[in-house]
Amino acid sequence: MFTGKRPTDERFREGLSLRNFVKAALPERIVEATDPILVEERLTRGTPDVKNSRNDRHLQCLNSLVEIGLTCSAESPNERIDMSDVAIKLCSIRDKFHPTRLCHEVRT
């Protein structure tokens, strides 16, 4: 979703996959892997330095979300994160970047 690319895109041939493409971009080059529409929207909201993910909280949040996506899409099902753990991680990210919101307890 965040890349705007399909896993069947022609660029993902000969060993390169969407997952590997995104993984290689983390964390310093996440802007390069992000859908240009999302980057443009971020620019119009007043963040001129979108390439510096260390100083941009929105890009730090994006990195965290993409890392969860990579964990969910691991090739081996045994390496994939459990959905209840995903929910906990998502709440943690939300609380870190938007601390005014309360996270509801995740029920399994």
Tab-separated table of N, CA, C and O in Angstrom, residues 21-69:
chain	number	residue	atom	x	y	z
A	21	PHE	N	12.610	-5.109	-2.389
A	21	PHE	CA	12.755	-3.711	-2.775
A	21	PHE	C	12.530	-2.792	-1.573
A	21	PHE	O	13.315	-1.885	-1.296
A	22	VAL	N	11.467	-3.061	-0.836
A	22	VAL	CA	11.139	-2.253	0.339
A	22	VAL	C	12.160	-2.477	1.451
A	22	VAL	O	12.624	-1.524	2.081
A	23	LYS	N	12.512	-3.723	1.664
A	23	LYS	CA	13.484	-4.045	2.721
A	23	LYS	C	14.809	-3.326	2.490
A	23	LYS	O	15.423	-2.810	3.422
A	24	ALA	N	15.243	-3.255	1.249
A	24	ALA	CA	16.501	-2.587	0.915
A	24	ALA	C	16.419	-1.074	1.139
A	24	ALA	O	17.446	-0.429	1.360
A	25	ALA	N	15.221	-0.524	1.109
A	25	ALA	CA	15.052	0.920	1.265
A	25	ALA	C	15.041	1.361	2.733
A	25	ALA	O	15.239	2.542	3.014
A	26	LEU	N	14.822	0.433	3.636
A	26	LEU	CA	14.739	0.799	5.055
A	26	LEU	C	16.100	0.987	5.674
A	26	LEU	O	17.011	0.235	5.377
A	27	PRO	N	16.275	1.898	6.578
A	27	PRO	CA	15.369	3.008	6.873
A	27	PRO	C	15.722	4.276	6.111
A	27	PRO	O	14.891	5.163	5.959
A	28	GLU	N	16.941	4.392	5.625
A	28	GLU	CA	17.411	5.657	5.060
A	28	GLU	C	16.758	6.052	3.750
A	28	GLU	O	16.665	7.232	3.434
A	29	ARG	N	16.306	5.092	2.954
A	29	ARG	CA	15.772	5.414	1.623
A	29	ARG	C	14.280	5.111	1.508
A	29	ARG	O	13.785	4.834	0.426
A	30	ILE	N	13.567	5.192	2.604
A	30	ILE	CA	12.148	4.858	2.582
A	30	ILE	C	11.371	5.771	1.634
A	30	ILE	O	10.422	5.335	0.998
A	31	VAL	N	11.794	7.016	1.488
A	31	VAL	CA	11.109	7.938	0.581
A	31	VAL	C	11.171	7.417	-0.848
A	31	VAL	O	10.209	7.528	-1.604
A	32	GLU	N	12.293	6.802	-1.228
A	32	GLU	CA	12.442	6.266	-2.583
A	32	GLU	C	11.485	5.124	-2.854
A	32	GLU	O	11.077	4.906	-3.992
A	33	ALA	N	11.101	4.386	-1.822
A	33	ALA	CA	10.200	3.251	-1.983
A	33	ALA	C	8.737	3.632	-1.768
A	33	ALA	O	7.849	2.846	-2.062
A	34	THR	N	8.494	4.826	-1.277
A	34	THR	CA	7.139	5.270	-0.968
A	34	THR	C	6.450	5.820	-2.205
A	34	THR	O	7.081	6.448	-3.054
A	35	ASP	N	5.164	5.583	-2.290
A	35	ASP	CA	4.345	6.105	-3.382
A	35	ASP	C	4.566	7.612	-3.494
A	35	ASP	O	4.405	8.341	-2.513
A	36	PRO	N	4.930	8.093	-4.672
A	36	PRO	CA	5.181	9.528	-4.847
A	36	PRO	C	3.997	10.402	-4.445
A	36	PRO	O	4.177	11.533	-4.010
A	37	ILE	N	2.799	9.887	-4.552
A	37	ILE	CA	1.615	10.661	-4.151
A	37	ILE	C	1.649	10.924	-2.647
A	37	ILE	O	1.332	12.023	-2.193
A	38	LEU	N	2.056	9.930	-1.857
A	38	LEU	CA	2.155	10.121	-0.414
A	38	LEU	C	3.257	11.109	-0.064
A	38	LEU	O	3.107	11.923	0.841
A	39	VAL	N	4.361	11.023	-0.770
A	39	VAL	CA	5.472	11.953	-0.526
A	39	VAL	C	5.031	13.368	-0.868
A	39	VAL	O	5.279	14.311	-0.102
A	40	GLU	N	4.353	13.537	-1.996
A	40	GLU	CA	3.882	14.861	-2.409
A	40	GLU	C	2.898	15.423	-1.384
A	40	GLU	O	2.959	16.596	-1.034
A	41	GLU	N	2.017	14.580	-0.888
A	41	GLU	CA	1.059	15.024	0.126
A	41	GLU	C	1.793	15.501	1.371
A	41	GLU	O	1.440	16.507	1.973
A	42	ARG	N	2.834	14.790	1.740
A	42	ARG	CA	3.630	15.168	2.910
A	42	ARG	C	4.302	16.524	2.673
A	42	ARG	O	4.363	17.361	3.561
A	43	LEU	N	4.787	16.734	1.469
A	43	LEU	CA	5.424	18.009	1.136
A	43	LEU	C	4.426	19.165	1.214
A	43	LEU	O	4.755	20.240	1.705
A	44	THR	N	3.212	18.932	0.736
A	44	THR	CA	2.217	20.001	0.739
A	44	THR	C	1.738	20.321	2.151
A	44	THR	O	1.197	21.386	2.384
A	45	ARG	N	1.968	19.413	3.086
A	45	ARG	CA	1.575	19.669	4.476
A	45	ARG	C	2.679	20.340	5.275
A	45	ARG	O	2.585	20.463	6.478
A	46	GLY	N	3.782	20.690	4.603
A	46	GLY	CA	4.763	21.516	5.272
A	46	GLY	C	6.016	20.838	5.778
A	46	GLY	O	6.639	21.335	6.697
A	47	THR	N	6.423	19.715	5.215
A	47	THR	CA	7.668	19.088	5.613
A	47	THR	C	8.607	19.083	4.418
A	47	THR	O	8.577	18.169	3.604
A	48	PRO	N	9.448	20.100	4.294
A	48	PRO	CA	10.324	20.184	3.128
A	48	PRO	C	11.416	19.130	3.100
A	48	PRO	O	11.842	18.716	2.038
A	49	ASP	N	11.877	18.663	4.251
A	49	ASP	CA	13.007	17.726	4.303
A	49	ASP	C	12.530	16.293	4.484
A	49	ASP	O	12.847	15.643	5.470
A	50	VAL	N	11.751	15.778	3.530
A	50	VAL	CA	11.201	14.432	3.675
A	50	VAL	C	12.253	13.348	3.496
A	50	VAL	O	12.016	12.204	3.812
A	51	LYS	N	13.411	13.697	3.003
A	51	LYS	CA	14.440	12.680	2.800
A	51	LYS	C	15.213	12.371	4.075
A	51	LYS	O	15.924	11.397	4.151
A	52	ASN	N	15.063	13.179	5.099
A	52	ASN	CA	15.775	12.969	6.347
A	52	ASN	C	14.854	12.282	7.349
A	52	ASN	O	14.240	12.912	8.193
A	53	SER	N	14.769	10.949	7.245
A	53	SER	CA	13.827	10.195	8.064
A	53	SER	C	14.182	10.203	9.542
A	53	SER	O	13.336	9.981	10.384
A	54	ARG	N	15.429	10.481	9.877
A	54	ARG	CA	15.811	10.508	11.293
A	54	ARG	C	15.192	11.689	12.018
A	54	ARG	O	14.961	11.632	13.215
A	55	ASN	N	14.945	12.771	11.302
A	55	ASN	CA	14.395	13.967	11.929
A	55	ASN	C	12.913	14.161	11.642
A	55	ASN	O	12.338	15.114	12.126
A	56	ASP	N	12.315	13.328	10.862
A	56	ASP	CA	10.916	13.477	10.492
A	56	ASP	C	10.099	12.379	11.170
A	56	ASP	O	10.226	11.206	10.853
A	57	ARG	N	9.251	12.774	12.081
A	57	ARG	CA	8.449	11.796	12.843
A	57	ARG	C	7.519	11.000	11.937
A	57	ARG	O	7.274	9.837	12.181
A	58	HIS	N	7.019	11.635	10.872
A	58	HIS	CA	6.127	10.913	9.976
A	58	HIS	C	6.874	9.802	9.237
A	58	HIS	O	6.343	8.708	9.046
A	59	LEU	N	8.103	10.073	8.840
A	59	LEU	CA	8.884	9.037	8.166
A	59	LEU	C	9.333	7.960	9.150
A	59	LEU	O	9.422	6.787	8.786
A	60	GLN	N	9.581	8.325	10.384
A	60	GLN	CA	9.893	7.324	11.400
A	60	GLN	C	8.691	6.402	11.599
A	60	GLN	O	8.840	5.182	11.698
A	61	CYS	N	7.515	6.988	11.624
A	61	CYS	CA	6.286	6.204	11.745
A	61	CYS	C	6.114	5.293	10.533
A	61	CYS	O	5.808	4.106	10.675
A	62	LEU	N	6.336	5.843	9.349
A	62	LEU	CA	6.237	5.054	8.121
A	62	LEU	C	7.219	3.883	8.153
A	62	LEU	O	6.860	2.755	7.812
A	63	ASN	N	8.448	4.136	8.579
A	63	ASN	CA	9.435	3.058	8.699
A	63	ASN	C	8.928	1.959	9.624
A	63	ASN	O	9.046	0.771	9.314
A	64	SER	N	8.356	2.346	10.750
A	64	SER	CA	7.844	1.357	11.710
A	64	SER	C	6.717	0.535	11.098
A	64	SER	O	6.662	-0.689	11.273
A	65	LEU	N	5.824	1.201	10.385
A	65	LEU	CA	4.712	0.488	9.750
A	65	LEU	C	5.201	-0.465	8.663
A	65	LEU	O	4.728	-1.611	8.553
A	66	VAL	N	6.161	-0.012	7.882
A	66	VAL	CA	6.698	-0.841	6.805
A	66	VAL	C	7.435	-2.049	7.385
A	66	VAL	O	7.345	-3.152	6.839
A	67	GLU	N	8.125	-1.860	8.497
A	67	GLU	CA	8.799	-2.990	9.146
A	67	GLU	C	7.791	-4.058	9.565
A	67	GLU	O	8.049	-5.249	9.419
A	68	ILE	N	6.641	-3.642	10.057
A	68	ILE	CA	5.590	-4.602	10.399
A	68	ILE	C	5.123	-5.326	9.142
A	68	ILE	O	4.954	-6.545	9.141
A	69	GLY	N	4.932	-4.580	8.072
A	69	GLY	CA	4.524	-5.195	6.808
A	69	GLY	C	5.522	-6.227	6.323
A	69	GLY	O	5.146	-7.296	5.835
